[in-house]
Amino acid sequence: MSDWVSPEEELRESWQQYQFALQAMEDEDWLVARHHLDLALKKLVEENYDPVYSIQARPQDSLYRRDMPHKLIAALDEVYPQILAMGEDASVYVRYEFDDAGLENLDEPPLDSAEREEIESFLDTLNRAEFTLPIEFNERVMQEIQYMSTRAHDFTEASLSRKTAFEEMIYAKIDSMGMPRDLIFLSLVESGYKIKAYSRAKAAGLWQFIPSTGKRYGLYQDFWMDMRRNPELSTVAAMRYLKRLHDEFGDWLMAMAAYNCGEGCVRRRIRELKEDTLWDSTKTITYWDLNLPKETMHYVPRILAAMTIGHYPEHYGMDVEKREPVAFDTVTVVEFMPLDQVAKAAGVDTKTIQELNLELNRWCTPPKESGYVMRIPEGTRDSFLVAYEKMDKKSWSRWQYHKVMSGENLGKISRKYGVSVKDIQSANHLKNTRIRCGQTLMIPLPSSAYNSNSSKNSTQTNSSQSSKKSSVRTYKVKSGDNLGSIARKFGVSVSQLQKWNGVDGSAIRAGQVLYVEKPVEKPVEKPVEKPVEKPVEKAIAKPVEKKSEGNFIKHTVQSGESLWDISRTYGVTIEQIVEWNKKKSTKVKAGEVLRIQPNR
């Protein structure tokens, strides 16, 4: 609550949009912030003509009208320079489509008798066995049918058209898990089948996963990519989540309700109903018996309404335009490959590559030692591979991101990474050297910094320390560091750090010095190989002993580690770690021992 805005004013939509914008600014998601600030300005103007605020001349209304425009302009003054700094590459950042039509207008008027009679007369002719979700044509469902076929007609029609491009893939995933096919309509309400759909709750993708739930089901999100926007992976994650919810609640409608408001909320409402002395304890609790949050009370009926209209689009005046699935080939490319180079090799424009790989956040492939699987237009694979083979991949820069700390300037940062100030300015479209604390910068690291060939043939001298200093970068472990955080800091993989430093598992200690790039191979190391054979054999045998029960190993949680870090280290999901260790939450504490079955 603000110290200058009354509780009544906080209900204004302009104020709520302003709060969403402030949160986006804190997250440095500048285009999201601009979207909400633009909406806040629009709503502020509309409110000036709204009788609710204009008829009564309340002091708080006058104060709000006087001060709010200044706050919005001040916020826009901070946001727009950041967007302009993106320059010509701003289009790369447009990863979202803001559309809340699926769950807006929750205060629809009740049906009048004529509307009810028209809807009922058609529903009475339907065979409910045609639907794979349990359907009940009650007042709430009919009201949503009326809304989606009239006021939201255009949204519903466009969504059903987009559905045709995804239904083959989605039905295949649903069928493989033996789940109801009509669950596909949950995505209509969530996103309208838009891959780039983004909500003010930070939910993204076809199935609108919020960040935490997405990570829990293997949809990784970081600086480089957001797998919530991968249609195939997010569909599998959504089905897994819904299946788990159905396993818990034993009812698909309650599973969908939990998908919207969270399983904790549904559990709570079920418990409250059971404790109600007026409730008939012999009766089985269903979704229709629960008093859930307002949005969820509309959410499930709206899915059932979408399902009904989706089965009979012609009756509801929907002109569904058939769209073919986007056909594509896949290729594995090296890490940090610029997307314009991918496009060049495929013989298409960069936008085509971006649209086929919407999960990518940046203009190059993410850091991944094994390479990254890219989608390219169907029929271009052979020509791509020929062009790719001829490319000088060593000429591409490697990238990592740096969050500006208090007291840092471009000169200090450039010296830290061994690049020029001009390079950093160019990479981040900075018109001058001004930066602020908390700002994220992209740092271009020359490929030569990671090329060990230049040092391979260097002559052996007594000044090996100075040679190592100039050719190999190291990092001194700080308290709270773990392999995952260090890997992300330097744009490498955990497996690379383990290999370069001979680390078995994930245990590191504060003060330890680690190689953060491939160390120089020294000829003098060869004579030393034989005496250390036995210790090496022991080190190799050690993990085999740990993997005694079904290839599980024991991992001791380090200070600052989370399940997310640990899951990335071993190539598994958070959900798997929770299941293996019978945990009731995703919280871990330093010193806790976890059973893990590595996937890499």
PDB file of N, CA and C in Angstrom, residues 144 210 283 310 312 363 409 459 461 477 513 522 554 568 584:
ATOM      1  N   GLU A 144     -20.771 -18.787 -19.632  1.00  0.00           N
ATOM      2  CA  GLU A 144     -19.488 -18.684 -20.335  1.00  0.00           C
ATOM      3  C   GLU A 144     -19.651 -18.971 -21.831  1.00  0.00           C
ATOM      4  N   ILE A 210       3.930 -20.258 -14.853  1.00  0.00           N
ATOM      5  CA  ILE A 210       4.669 -19.237 -14.124  1.00  0.00           C
ATOM      6  C   ILE A 210       6.095 -19.756 -13.960  1.00  0.00           C
ATOM      7  N   LYS A 283     -21.289 -37.187   1.208  1.00  0.00           N
ATOM      8  CA  LYS A 283     -21.285 -36.756  -0.191  1.00  0.00           C
ATOM      9  C   LYS A 283     -19.852 -36.546  -0.684  1.00  0.00           C
ATOM     10  N   GLY A 310     -15.793 -25.496 -29.346  1.00  0.00           N
ATOM     11  CA  GLY A 310     -14.783 -26.119 -30.194  1.00  0.00           C
ATOM     12  C   GLY A 310     -15.279 -27.360 -30.903  1.00  0.00           C
ATOM     13  N   TYR A 312     -18.487 -27.751 -31.771  1.00  0.00           N
ATOM     14  CA  TYR A 312     -19.553 -27.331 -32.694  1.00  0.00           C
ATOM     15  C   TYR A 312     -19.341 -25.877 -33.113  1.00  0.00           C
ATOM     16  N   TRP A 363      20.306 -13.169 -29.306  1.00  0.00           N
ATOM     17  CA  TRP A 363      20.564 -13.218 -30.742  1.00  0.00           C
ATOM     18  C   TRP A 363      21.580 -14.296 -31.110  1.00  0.00           C
ATOM     19  N   ASN A 409      32.436   0.694 -13.146  1.00  0.00           N
ATOM     20  CA  ASN A 409      32.265   1.473 -14.371  1.00  0.00           C
ATOM     21  C   ASN A 409      32.717   0.619 -15.542  1.00  0.00           C
ATOM     22  N   THR A 459      56.393 -22.882 -26.352  1.00  0.00           N
ATOM     23  CA  THR A 459      57.581 -23.551 -25.815  1.00  0.00           C
ATOM     24  C   THR A 459      57.529 -23.586 -24.311  1.00  0.00           C
ATOM     25  N   THR A 461      58.850 -23.131 -20.739  1.00  0.00           N
ATOM     26  CA  THR A 461      59.808 -22.265 -20.051  1.00  0.00           C
ATOM     27  C   THR A 461      59.632 -22.414 -18.561  1.00  0.00           C
ATOM     28  N   VAL A 477      36.897 -19.245  -5.717  1.00  0.00           N
ATOM     29  CA  VAL A 477      35.559 -19.522  -5.200  1.00  0.00           C
ATOM     30  C   VAL A 477      35.265 -18.669  -3.970  1.00  0.00           C
ATOM     31  N   VAL A 513      40.692 -22.317  -6.166  1.00  0.00           N
ATOM     32  CA  VAL A 513      40.876 -21.668  -7.469  1.00  0.00           C
ATOM     33  C   VAL A 513      40.497 -22.655  -8.564  1.00  0.00           C
ATOM     34  N   LYS A 522      50.280 -29.180 -20.663  1.00  0.00           N
ATOM     35  CA  LYS A 522      51.723 -29.000 -20.505  1.00  0.00           C
ATOM     36  C   LYS A 522      52.459 -30.310 -20.753  1.00  0.00           C
ATOM     37  N   LYS A 554      25.057 -39.643  -3.839  1.00  0.00           N
ATOM     38  CA  LYS A 554      24.673 -38.752  -2.742  1.00  0.00           C
ATOM     39  C   LYS A 554      25.276 -37.375  -3.003  1.00  0.00           C
ATOM     40  N   ARG A 568      20.345 -28.638 -12.548  1.00  0.00           N
ATOM     41  CA  ARG A 568      21.139 -28.300 -13.731  1.00  0.00           C
ATOM     42  C   ARG A 568      22.480 -29.025 -13.701  1.00  0.00           C
ATOM     43  N   LYS A 584       8.599 -32.826   0.780  1.00  0.00           N
ATOM     44  CA  LYS A 584       7.266 -32.211   0.741  1.00  0.00           C
ATOM     45  C   LYS A 584       7.312 -30.820   0.122  1.00  0.00           C
TER      46      LYS A 584
END
